[in-house]
Amino acid sequence: MCAASLEQNLMKIGKIFTIRWVASSEKTLKAVWNNFEALNKHFSNSAIDNLINSKERSKYSGLLRIVASVEFVGNLGIMYDALTELADLSLLLQDRCLSLSEANGCIDRTIRIFDSMAENHGPKFKEASHVSSVNDNQFKEKYTQLLKDLDYLDLKNWPDDCDILYGDENIRRLVKQFQVDEISSVRGFRVFIDTKDSSKILDLKPLLDAINTVAISSSECERVFSSMNNIVTSKRNALSTTNMSSLLYIHCIGPPVNLFEPSCYVTSWIRSGNRSADEVCCPKRNVNDEEHTYQNMWSLFNKKQ
Protein backbone atom coordinates (compact mmCIF):
# COMPACT_ATOMS: atom_id res chain seq x y z
CA MET A 1 0.00 0.00 0.00
CA CYS A 2 2.86 2.40 0.79
CA ALA A 3 4.55 1.61 -2.52
CA ALA A 4 1.28 2.13 -4.41
CA SER A 5 0.74 5.51 -2.75
CA LEU A 6 4.26 6.51 -3.91
CA GLU A 7 3.62 5.02 -7.40
CA GLN A 8 6.56 2.64 -7.06
CA ASN A 9 7.08 -0.97 -8.11
CA LEU A 10 8.42 -3.13 -5.30
CA MET A 11 11.37 -5.45 -5.87
CA LYS A 12 11.72 -8.66 -3.87
CA ILE A 13 14.31 -8.36 -1.10
CA GLY A 14 16.24 -11.62 -0.68
CA LYS A 15 19.03 -12.68 1.64
CA ILE A 16 22.43 -11.05 1.52
CA PHE A 17 24.67 -12.84 4.06
CA THR A 18 23.85 -16.50 3.28
CA ILE A 19 24.56 -16.56 -0.47
CA ARG A 20 27.84 -16.86 -2.36
CA TRP A 21 27.11 -15.32 -5.77
CA VAL A 22 27.91 -11.61 -5.69
CA ALA A 23 25.22 -10.97 -8.32
CA SER A 24 22.58 -12.24 -5.85
CA SER A 25 23.82 -9.85 -3.18
CA GLU A 26 23.69 -7.07 -5.76
CA LYS A 27 20.04 -7.87 -6.56
CA THR A 28 19.14 -7.78 -2.88
CA LEU A 29 20.89 -4.47 -2.31
CA LYS A 30 19.28 -2.96 -5.41
CA ALA A 31 15.89 -4.07 -4.10
CA VAL A 32 16.52 -2.27 -0.79
CA TRP A 33 17.65 0.84 -2.66
CA ASN A 34 14.64 0.75 -4.96
CA ASN A 35 12.17 0.12 -2.11
CA PHE A 36 13.77 2.63 0.29
CA GLU A 37 11.00 5.25 0.21
CA ALA A 38 8.25 2.65 0.52
CA LEU A 39 10.07 0.94 3.40
CA ASN A 40 10.58 4.26 5.17
CA LYS A 41 6.90 5.15 4.83
CA HIS A 42 5.81 1.66 5.92
CA PHE A 43 7.97 1.80 9.07
CA SER A 44 6.73 5.34 9.84
CA ASN A 45 3.07 4.37 9.51
CA SER A 46 3.49 1.15 11.51
CA ALA A 47 5.36 2.91 14.32
CA ILE A 48 2.24 4.97 15.12
CA ASP A 49 -0.41 2.41 14.17
CA ASN A 50 -2.68 1.80 17.16
CA LEU A 51 -4.07 -1.39 15.61
CA ILE A 52 -0.86 -3.29 16.42
CA ASN A 53 0.61 -3.93 19.88
CA SER A 54 3.28 -1.79 21.52
CA LYS A 55 6.02 -4.39 20.96
CA GLU A 56 5.46 -4.33 17.21
CA ARG A 57 5.32 -0.52 17.20
CA SER A 58 8.65 -0.39 19.05
CA LYS A 59 10.18 -2.77 16.53
CA TYR A 60 9.08 -0.56 13.63
CA SER A 61 10.36 2.54 15.45
CA GLY A 62 13.77 0.91 15.80
CA LEU A 63 13.82 -0.08 12.13
CA LEU A 64 12.85 3.46 11.17
CA ARG A 65 15.72 4.95 13.20
CA ILE A 66 18.19 2.65 11.49
CA VAL A 67 16.87 3.09 7.94
CA ALA A 68 16.51 6.87 8.24
CA SER A 69 20.00 7.39 9.69
CA VAL A 70 22.66 9.12 7.60
CA GLU A 71 25.14 6.30 8.25
CA PHE A 72 22.77 3.62 6.91
CA VAL A 73 21.99 5.53 3.73
CA GLY A 74 25.67 6.30 3.14
CA ASN A 75 26.70 2.68 3.70
CA LEU A 76 23.89 1.54 1.42
CA GLY A 77 25.24 3.77 -1.36
CA ILE A 78 28.82 2.54 -0.85
CA MET A 79 27.74 -1.12 -0.90
CA TYR A 80 25.61 -0.48 -4.01
CA ASP A 81 28.62 0.96 -5.89
CA ALA A 82 30.95 -1.78 -4.69
CA LEU A 83 28.63 -4.70 -5.46
CA THR A 84 27.87 -3.27 -8.90
CA GLU A 85 31.59 -3.40 -9.75
CA LEU A 86 32.05 -6.87 -8.26
CA ALA A 87 28.97 -8.26 -10.02
CA ASP A 88 30.23 -6.89 -13.34
CA LEU A 89 33.66 -8.47 -12.72
CA SER A 90 32.01 -11.78 -11.83
CA LEU A 91 30.03 -11.69 -15.07
CA LEU A 92 33.17 -10.98 -17.11
CA LEU A 93 35.08 -13.85 -15.49
CA GLN A 94 32.30 -16.29 -16.41
CA ASP A 95 33.03 -15.81 -20.12
CA ARG A 96 34.34 -19.12 -21.51
CA CYS A 97 36.39 -17.35 -24.19
CA LEU A 98 38.27 -15.15 -21.69
CA SER A 99 42.02 -15.71 -21.68
CA LEU A 100 44.22 -15.65 -18.58
CA SER A 101 45.81 -12.32 -19.50
CA GLU A 102 42.40 -10.73 -20.19
CA ALA A 103 41.04 -12.02 -16.87
CA ASN A 104 44.07 -10.60 -15.07
CA GLY A 105 43.46 -7.26 -16.78
CA CYS A 106 39.81 -7.23 -15.65
CA ILE A 107 40.78 -8.00 -12.05
CA ASP A 108 43.54 -5.39 -12.06
CA ARG A 109 41.13 -2.78 -13.47
CA THR A 110 38.58 -3.53 -10.72
CA ILE A 111 41.28 -3.19 -8.03
CA ARG A 112 42.24 0.22 -9.44
CA ILE A 113 38.56 1.20 -9.44
CA PHE A 114 38.23 0.44 -5.72
CA ASP A 115 41.48 2.28 -4.99
CA SER A 116 40.16 5.31 -6.86
CA MET A 117 36.78 5.16 -5.10
CA ALA A 118 38.50 6.19 -1.87
CA GLU A 119 38.84 9.67 -3.40
CA ASN A 120 36.26 9.65 -6.24
CA HIS A 121 33.06 8.32 -4.68
CA GLY A 122 30.64 6.19 -6.67
CA PRO A 123 27.38 7.55 -8.14
CA LYS A 124 25.03 6.01 -5.57
CA PHE A 125 27.06 7.26 -2.62
CA LYS A 126 27.02 10.76 -4.15
CA GLU A 127 23.27 10.46 -4.66
CA ALA A 128 22.82 9.44 -1.05
CA SER A 129 25.06 12.28 0.19
CA HIS A 130 23.64 15.14 -1.79
CA VAL A 131 20.12 16.38 -2.43
CA SER A 132 19.72 17.74 -5.92
CA SER A 133 18.22 21.19 -6.21
CA VAL A 134 15.99 22.42 -9.01
CA ASN A 135 16.12 26.03 -10.12
CA ASP A 136 14.44 28.16 -12.76
CA ASN A 137 17.34 27.79 -15.17
CA GLN A 138 17.32 24.00 -15.09
CA PHE A 139 17.10 23.41 -18.85
CA LYS A 140 20.07 25.67 -19.61
CA GLU A 141 22.11 24.02 -16.87
CA LYS A 142 21.27 20.54 -18.16
CA TYR A 143 22.24 21.52 -21.70
CA THR A 144 25.54 22.99 -20.48
CA GLN A 145 26.20 19.89 -18.42
CA LEU A 146 25.44 17.67 -21.43
CA LEU A 147 28.08 19.47 -23.51
CA LYS A 148 30.61 19.10 -20.69
CA ASP A 149 29.84 15.39 -20.38
CA LEU A 150 30.31 14.89 -24.11
CA ASP A 151 33.81 16.39 -23.86
CA TYR A 152 34.87 13.39 -21.80
CA LEU A 153 34.42 11.15 -24.84
CA ASP A 154 36.97 13.19 -26.80
CA LEU A 155 40.50 11.88 -26.33
CA LYS A 156 41.96 15.35 -26.95
CA ASN A 157 40.35 16.68 -23.74
CA TRP A 158 41.88 14.03 -21.49
CA PRO A 159 44.70 14.77 -19.04
CA ASP A 160 48.05 13.07 -19.55
CA ASP A 161 47.56 10.70 -16.63
CA CYS A 162 43.96 9.44 -16.55
CA ASP A 163 42.58 7.82 -13.42
CA ILE A 164 40.56 4.65 -14.05
CA LEU A 165 37.42 6.44 -12.79
CA TYR A 166 38.05 9.52 -14.92
CA GLY A 167 34.71 10.71 -16.35
CA ASP A 168 32.78 7.97 -14.55
CA GLU A 169 30.07 10.31 -13.27
CA ASN A 170 29.78 12.03 -16.66
CA ILE A 171 29.37 8.77 -18.56
CA ARG A 172 26.68 7.62 -16.15
CA ARG A 173 24.79 10.87 -16.75
CA LEU A 174 25.05 10.37 -20.51
CA VAL A 175 23.86 6.77 -20.20
CA LYS A 176 20.82 7.89 -18.23
CA GLN A 177 20.14 10.69 -20.70
CA PHE A 178 20.27 8.46 -23.79
CA GLN A 179 18.74 5.39 -22.09
CA VAL A 180 21.38 2.79 -22.91
CA ASP A 181 22.80 0.07 -20.68
CA GLU A 182 24.81 1.65 -17.87
CA ILE A 183 27.02 -1.24 -16.80
CA SER A 184 28.29 -2.14 -20.28
CA SER A 185 28.80 1.51 -21.27
CA VAL A 186 30.82 2.32 -18.14
CA ARG A 187 32.82 -0.85 -18.66
CA GLY A 188 33.50 0.11 -22.26
CA PHE A 189 34.63 3.61 -21.28
CA ARG A 190 37.10 2.15 -18.77
CA VAL A 191 38.53 -0.07 -21.51
CA PHE A 192 38.68 3.08 -23.66
CA ILE A 193 40.79 4.76 -20.96
CA ASP A 194 43.23 1.84 -21.04
CA THR A 195 43.41 1.35 -24.82
CA LYS A 196 42.84 4.96 -26.02
CA ASP A 197 40.87 3.51 -28.97
CA SER A 198 37.06 3.45 -29.00
CA SER A 199 36.57 2.03 -32.51
CA LYS A 200 36.72 -1.62 -31.43
CA ILE A 201 34.94 -1.37 -28.06
CA LEU A 202 31.51 -2.91 -28.58
CA ASP A 203 30.29 -2.01 -25.08
CA LEU A 204 30.71 1.70 -25.82
CA LYS A 205 29.14 1.57 -29.29
CA PRO A 206 25.44 1.92 -28.23
CA LEU A 207 26.21 5.14 -26.34
CA LEU A 208 28.26 6.59 -29.21
CA ASP A 209 25.55 5.66 -31.72
CA ALA A 210 22.88 7.31 -29.57
CA ILE A 211 24.96 10.49 -29.27
CA ASN A 212 25.57 10.63 -33.03
CA THR A 213 21.82 10.53 -33.72
CA VAL A 214 21.14 13.82 -31.91
CA ALA A 215 19.81 16.42 -34.35
CA ILE A 216 21.56 19.79 -34.04
CA SER A 217 18.66 21.75 -35.58
CA SER A 218 15.01 21.41 -36.61
CA SER A 219 15.85 21.48 -40.34
CA GLU A 220 15.28 17.73 -40.67
CA CYS A 221 11.76 18.10 -39.25
CA GLU A 222 11.08 20.94 -41.71
CA ARG A 223 12.17 18.72 -44.60
CA VAL A 224 9.77 16.01 -43.44
CA PHE A 225 6.87 18.48 -43.36
CA SER A 226 7.74 19.67 -46.87
CA SER A 227 7.86 16.08 -48.11
CA MET A 228 4.51 15.34 -46.48
CA ASN A 229 2.94 18.28 -48.32
CA ASN A 230 4.27 16.88 -51.60
CA ILE A 231 2.99 13.37 -50.87
CA VAL A 232 -0.42 14.15 -49.36
CA THR A 233 -2.03 16.37 -51.97
CA SER A 234 -5.65 17.35 -52.55
CA LYS A 235 -6.00 14.48 -55.06
CA ARG A 236 -4.19 12.04 -52.84
CA ASN A 237 -5.93 12.58 -49.54
CA ALA A 238 -7.10 9.01 -48.86
CA LEU A 239 -3.72 7.70 -47.67
CA SER A 240 -3.73 5.91 -44.35
CA THR A 241 -1.36 7.04 -41.61
CA THR A 242 0.71 3.85 -41.98
CA ASN A 243 1.14 4.21 -45.75
CA MET A 244 1.90 7.91 -45.46
CA SER A 245 4.52 7.21 -42.80
CA SER A 246 6.12 4.54 -45.01
CA LEU A 247 6.23 6.86 -48.03
CA LEU A 248 7.74 9.63 -45.90
CA TYR A 249 10.37 7.24 -44.57
CA ILE A 250 11.33 6.15 -48.10
CA HIS A 251 11.39 9.72 -49.41
CA CYS A 252 13.41 11.23 -46.55
CA ILE A 253 15.61 8.37 -45.36
CA GLY A 254 15.50 5.75 -48.10
CA PRO A 255 18.58 5.23 -50.31
CA PRO A 256 18.81 6.74 -53.83
CA VAL A 257 17.68 4.55 -56.72
CA ASN A 258 21.23 3.64 -57.79
CA LEU A 259 21.96 2.28 -54.29
CA PHE A 260 18.65 0.46 -53.77
CA GLU A 261 18.93 -3.34 -53.69
CA PRO A 262 15.48 -4.79 -54.47
CA SER A 263 16.48 -8.49 -54.45
CA CYS A 264 15.58 -9.20 -50.82
CA TYR A 265 12.23 -7.43 -51.15
CA VAL A 266 11.37 -9.31 -54.36
CA THR A 267 12.28 -12.60 -52.69
CA SER A 268 10.10 -11.75 -49.69
CA TRP A 269 7.23 -10.78 -52.03
CA ILE A 270 7.39 -14.11 -53.91
CA ARG A 271 7.76 -16.19 -50.73
CA SER A 272 4.65 -14.58 -49.29
CA GLY A 273 2.58 -16.19 -52.10
CA ASN A 274 2.64 -13.50 -54.80
CA ARG A 275 3.55 -14.17 -58.45
CA SER A 276 6.74 -13.03 -60.08
CA ALA A 277 6.77 -10.84 -63.21
CA ASP A 278 7.75 -13.75 -65.52
CA GLU A 279 5.11 -16.15 -64.19
CA VAL A 280 3.37 -18.03 -67.06
CA CYS A 281 0.98 -20.25 -65.10
CA CYS A 282 -1.42 -17.57 -64.03
CA PRO A 283 -5.09 -16.90 -64.87
CA LYS A 284 -5.86 -14.84 -67.94
CA ARG A 285 -6.80 -11.25 -67.40
CA ASN A 286 -10.43 -10.49 -68.12
CA VAL A 287 -10.88 -7.99 -70.97
CA ASN A 288 -13.68 -5.50 -70.48
CA ASP A 289 -15.63 -5.16 -73.72
CA GLU A 290 -17.85 -2.33 -72.61
CA GLU A 291 -18.67 0.36 -75.16
CA HIS A 292 -16.66 3.55 -74.79
CA THR A 293 -18.18 6.97 -75.34
CA TYR A 294 -15.27 8.25 -77.45
CA GLN A 295 -14.98 5.23 -79.73
CA ASN A 296 -16.18 7.18 -82.79
CA MET A 297 -13.68 9.97 -82.15
CA TRP A 298 -10.80 7.50 -81.90
CA SER A 299 -11.89 5.93 -85.19
CA LEU A 300 -11.87 9.35 -86.85
CA PHE A 301 -8.30 10.00 -85.70
CA ASN A 302 -7.20 6.63 -87.05
CA LYS A 303 -8.69 7.43 -90.50
CA LYS A 304 -6.80 10.72 -90.69
CA GLN A 305 -3.54 8.93 -90.06
XYZ file of C-alpha atoms in Angstrom:
305
model
C 0.000 0.000 0.000
C 2.858 2.399 0.788
C 4.550 1.614 -2.521
C 1.277 2.125 -4.407
C 0.742 5.515 -2.752
C 4.259 6.505 -3.908
C 3.619 5.025 -7.402
C 6.561 2.636 -7.061
C 7.079 -0.968 -8.106
C 8.415 -3.134 -5.297
C 11.368 -5.447 -5.870
C 11.723 -8.661 -3.871
C 14.313 -8.364 -1.097
C 16.235 -11.617 -0.678
C 19.034 -12.684 1.644
C 22.435 -11.048 1.525
C 24.670 -12.837 4.057
C 23.855 -16.500 3.284
C 24.560 -16.560 -0.472
C 27.835 -16.857 -2.364
C 27.110 -15.318 -5.766
C 27.914 -11.613 -5.694
C 25.219 -10.967 -8.316
C 22.580 -12.245 -5.854
C 23.822 -9.852 -3.181
C 23.690 -7.065 -5.764
C 20.042 -7.872 -6.565
C 19.140 -7.782 -2.876
C 20.892 -4.470 -2.309
C 19.285 -2.956 -5.413
C 15.888 -4.072 -4.098
C 16.519 -2.272 -0.788
C 17.652 0.839 -2.660
C 14.640 0.750 -4.962
C 12.173 0.125 -2.107
C 13.773 2.627 0.286
C 11.005 5.254 0.206
C 8.252 2.652 0.524
C 10.070 0.940 3.402
C 10.579 4.255 5.166
C 6.900 5.147 4.833
C 5.813 1.656 5.925
C 7.967 1.804 9.065
C 6.729 5.339 9.845
C 3.065 4.370 9.510
C 3.485 1.152 11.508
C 5.365 2.912 14.320
C 2.243 4.965 15.115
C -0.412 2.406 14.168
C -2.679 1.797 17.159
C -4.069 -1.386 15.609
C -0.856 -3.288 16.424
C 0.608 -3.933 19.882
C 3.280 -1.788 21.523
C 6.015 -4.390 20.955
C 5.462 -4.327 17.214
C 5.323 -0.524 17.201
C 8.647 -0.394 19.052
C 10.180 -2.767 16.531
C 9.080 -0.565 13.632
C 10.355 2.542 15.449
C 13.768 0.911 15.803
C 13.817 -0.080 12.133
C 12.849 3.458 11.172
C 15.718 4.947 13.202
C 18.193 2.649 11.487
C 16.872 3.089 7.939
C 16.511 6.871 8.236
C 19.998 7.389 9.685
C 22.659 9.117 7.604
C 25.135 6.299 8.248
C 22.770 3.618 6.913
C 21.991 5.533 3.731
C 25.675 6.304 3.137
C 26.705 2.684 3.699
C 23.893 1.544 1.421
C 25.245 3.767 -1.358
C 28.816 2.545 -0.847
C 27.736 -1.115 -0.904
C 25.614 -0.483 -4.006
C 28.618 0.963 -5.889
C 30.955 -1.784 -4.687
C 28.632 -4.704 -5.458
C 27.869 -3.273 -8.896
C 31.589 -3.396 -9.750
C 32.050 -6.870 -8.257
C 28.969 -8.256 -10.024
C 30.232 -6.895 -13.339
C 33.656 -8.472 -12.723
C 32.011 -11.778 -11.826
C 30.030 -11.688 -15.065
C 33.168 -10.975 -17.108
C 35.080 -13.845 -15.490
C 32.305 -16.291 -16.409
C 33.034 -15.805 -20.115
C 34.339 -19.121 -21.513
C 36.391 -17.354 -24.187
C 38.267 -15.150 -21.692
C 42.021 -15.711 -21.684
C 44.217 -15.649 -18.584
C 45.806 -12.324 -19.501
C 42.403 -10.733 -20.193
C 41.039 -12.016 -16.869
C 44.065 -10.604 -15.067
C 43.463 -7.260 -16.779
C 39.805 -7.233 -15.652
C 40.784 -7.997 -12.047
C 43.544 -5.385 -12.063
C 41.128 -2.782 -13.474
C 38.585 -3.528 -10.717
C 41.280 -3.190 -8.031
C 42.241 0.218 -9.437
C 38.556 1.199 -9.444
C 38.233 0.438 -5.721
C 41.484 2.283 -4.986
C 40.157 5.311 -6.864
C 36.777 5.159 -5.100
C 38.496 6.188 -1.871
C 38.838 9.667 -3.404
C 36.261 9.654 -6.237
C 33.063 8.322 -4.677
C 30.637 6.187 -6.669
C 27.382 7.547 -8.142
C 25.027 6.008 -5.567
C 27.065 7.264 -2.623
C 27.023 10.761 -4.153
C 23.271 10.460 -4.663
C 22.825 9.444 -1.048
C 25.059 12.281 0.188
C 23.635 15.140 -1.792
C 20.119 16.378 -2.429
C 19.717 17.744 -5.918
C 18.220 21.195 -6.206
C 15.988 22.423 -9.011
C 16.116 26.030 -10.119
C 14.438 28.157 -12.760
C 17.339 27.790 -15.167
C 17.315 24.005 -15.093
C 17.104 23.407 -18.852
C 20.072 25.668 -19.608
C 22.114 24.016 -16.871
C 21.271 20.542 -18.161
C 22.244 21.517 -21.704
C 25.539 22.993 -20.483
C 26.199 19.888 -18.419
C 25.442 17.672 -21.433
C 28.084 19.470 -23.509
C 30.611 19.105 -20.687
C 29.835 15.386 -20.375
C 30.309 14.887 -24.114
C 33.812 16.388 -23.863
C 34.871 13.386 -21.799
C 34.415 11.149 -24.840
C 36.973 13.187 -26.801
C 40.505 11.882 -26.334
C 41.957 15.354 -26.949
C 40.351 16.681 -23.742
C 41.875 14.032 -21.493
C 44.704 14.774 -19.044
C 48.052 13.073 -19.554
C 47.564 10.695 -16.626
C 43.961 9.438 -16.546
C 42.578 7.820 -13.419
C 40.558 4.647 -14.045
C 37.422 6.437 -12.788
C 38.050 9.524 -14.923
C 34.713 10.712 -16.346
C 32.783 7.968 -14.555
C 30.068 10.305 -13.267
C 29.779 12.030 -16.658
C 29.370 8.769 -18.562
C 26.682 7.618 -16.152
C 24.787 10.866 -16.749
C 25.048 10.370 -20.514
C 23.865 6.771 -20.200
C 20.825 7.893 -18.227
C 20.137 10.693 -20.703
C 20.272 8.458 -23.787
C 18.736 5.391 -22.086
C 21.376 2.788 -22.910
C 22.798 0.070 -20.680
C 24.807 1.654 -17.868
C 27.022 -1.240 -16.802
C 28.295 -2.144 -20.275
C 28.799 1.511 -21.275
C 30.818 2.321 -18.143
C 32.825 -0.852 -18.658
C 33.499 0.114 -22.264
C 34.627 3.611 -21.276
C 37.104 2.149 -18.769
C 38.526 -0.067 -21.508
C 38.680 3.080 -23.659
C 40.786 4.760 -20.958
C 43.228 1.836 -21.040
C 43.407 1.354 -24.816
C 42.836 4.958 -26.023
C 40.872 3.507 -28.968
C 37.056 3.452 -28.999
C 36.575 2.032 -32.507
C 36.716 -1.624 -31.433
C 34.944 -1.367 -28.060
C 31.509 -2.911 -28.584
C 30.287 -2.015 -25.083
C 30.708 1.696 -25.819
C 29.140 1.575 -29.295
C 25.438 1.920 -28.230
C 26.206 5.138 -26.342
C 28.263 6.586 -29.212
C 25.551 5.657 -31.719
C 22.883 7.314 -29.565
C 24.956 10.493 -29.265
C 25.572 10.630 -33.029
C 21.816 10.527 -33.724
C 21.138 13.815 -31.910
C 19.811 16.418 -34.354
C 21.556 19.790 -34.039
C 18.656 21.752 -35.578
C 15.010 21.412 -36.615
C 15.852 21.478 -40.340
C 15.279 17.729 -40.673
C 11.761 18.103 -39.250
C 11.076 20.936 -41.708
C 12.167 18.716 -44.601
C 9.766 16.008 -43.444
C 6.872 18.477 -43.356
C 7.740 19.666 -46.868
C 7.862 16.081 -48.107
C 4.510 15.344 -46.479
C 2.940 18.283 -48.324
C 4.273 16.881 -51.602
C 2.989 13.367 -50.873
C -0.424 14.153 -49.358
C -2.033 16.373 -51.967
C -5.653 17.353 -52.552
C -6.005 14.483 -55.063
C -4.188 12.043 -52.837
C -5.927 12.581 -49.538
C -7.104 9.007 -48.855
C -3.716 7.696 -47.674
C -3.734 5.909 -44.347
C -1.357 7.036 -41.609
C 0.706 3.850 -41.984
C 1.137 4.208 -45.750
C 1.899 7.909 -45.460
C 4.522 7.207 -42.803
C 6.123 4.539 -45.010
C 6.233 6.856 -48.029
C 7.745 9.632 -45.897
C 10.372 7.243 -44.572
C 11.334 6.155 -48.105
C 11.390 9.718 -49.413
C 13.408 11.229 -46.551
C 15.613 8.366 -45.356
C 15.504 5.753 -48.105
C 18.576 5.231 -50.311
C 18.808 6.741 -53.826
C 17.684 4.551 -56.723
C 21.225 3.639 -57.791
C 21.960 2.277 -54.291
C 18.653 0.462 -53.770
C 18.926 -3.343 -53.687
C 15.477 -4.792 -54.470
C 16.482 -8.487 -54.447
C 15.584 -9.203 -50.823
C 12.225 -7.428 -51.150
C 11.369 -9.312 -54.361
C 12.280 -12.597 -52.690
C 10.097 -11.750 -49.693
C 7.231 -10.781 -52.032
C 7.395 -14.112 -53.910
C 7.760 -16.191 -50.728
C 4.650 -14.577 -49.292
C 2.583 -16.191 -52.104
C 2.642 -13.501 -54.797
C 3.554 -14.167 -58.450
C 6.744 -13.027 -60.075
C 6.768 -10.842 -63.209
C 7.755 -13.751 -65.519
C 5.112 -16.148 -64.195
C 3.366 -18.025 -67.057
C 0.982 -20.250 -65.097
C -1.421 -17.566 -64.029
C -5.089 -16.896 -64.868
C -5.863 -14.844 -67.943
C -6.797 -11.254 -67.399
C -10.432 -10.491 -68.123
C -10.876 -7.994 -70.968
C -13.680 -5.499 -70.475
C -15.635 -5.162 -73.724
C -17.850 -2.331 -72.614
C -18.667 0.365 -75.156
C -16.660 3.553 -74.793
C -18.177 6.968 -75.338
C -15.267 8.252 -77.445
C -14.983 5.228 -79.728
C -16.179 7.185 -82.791
C -13.678 9.972 -82.153
C -10.801 7.496 -81.898
C -11.888 5.926 -85.188
C -11.872 9.349 -86.849
C -8.297 9.999 -85.703
C -7.199 6.626 -87.050
C -8.688 7.432 -90.502
C -6.797 10.716 -90.687
C -3.545 8.929 -90.062
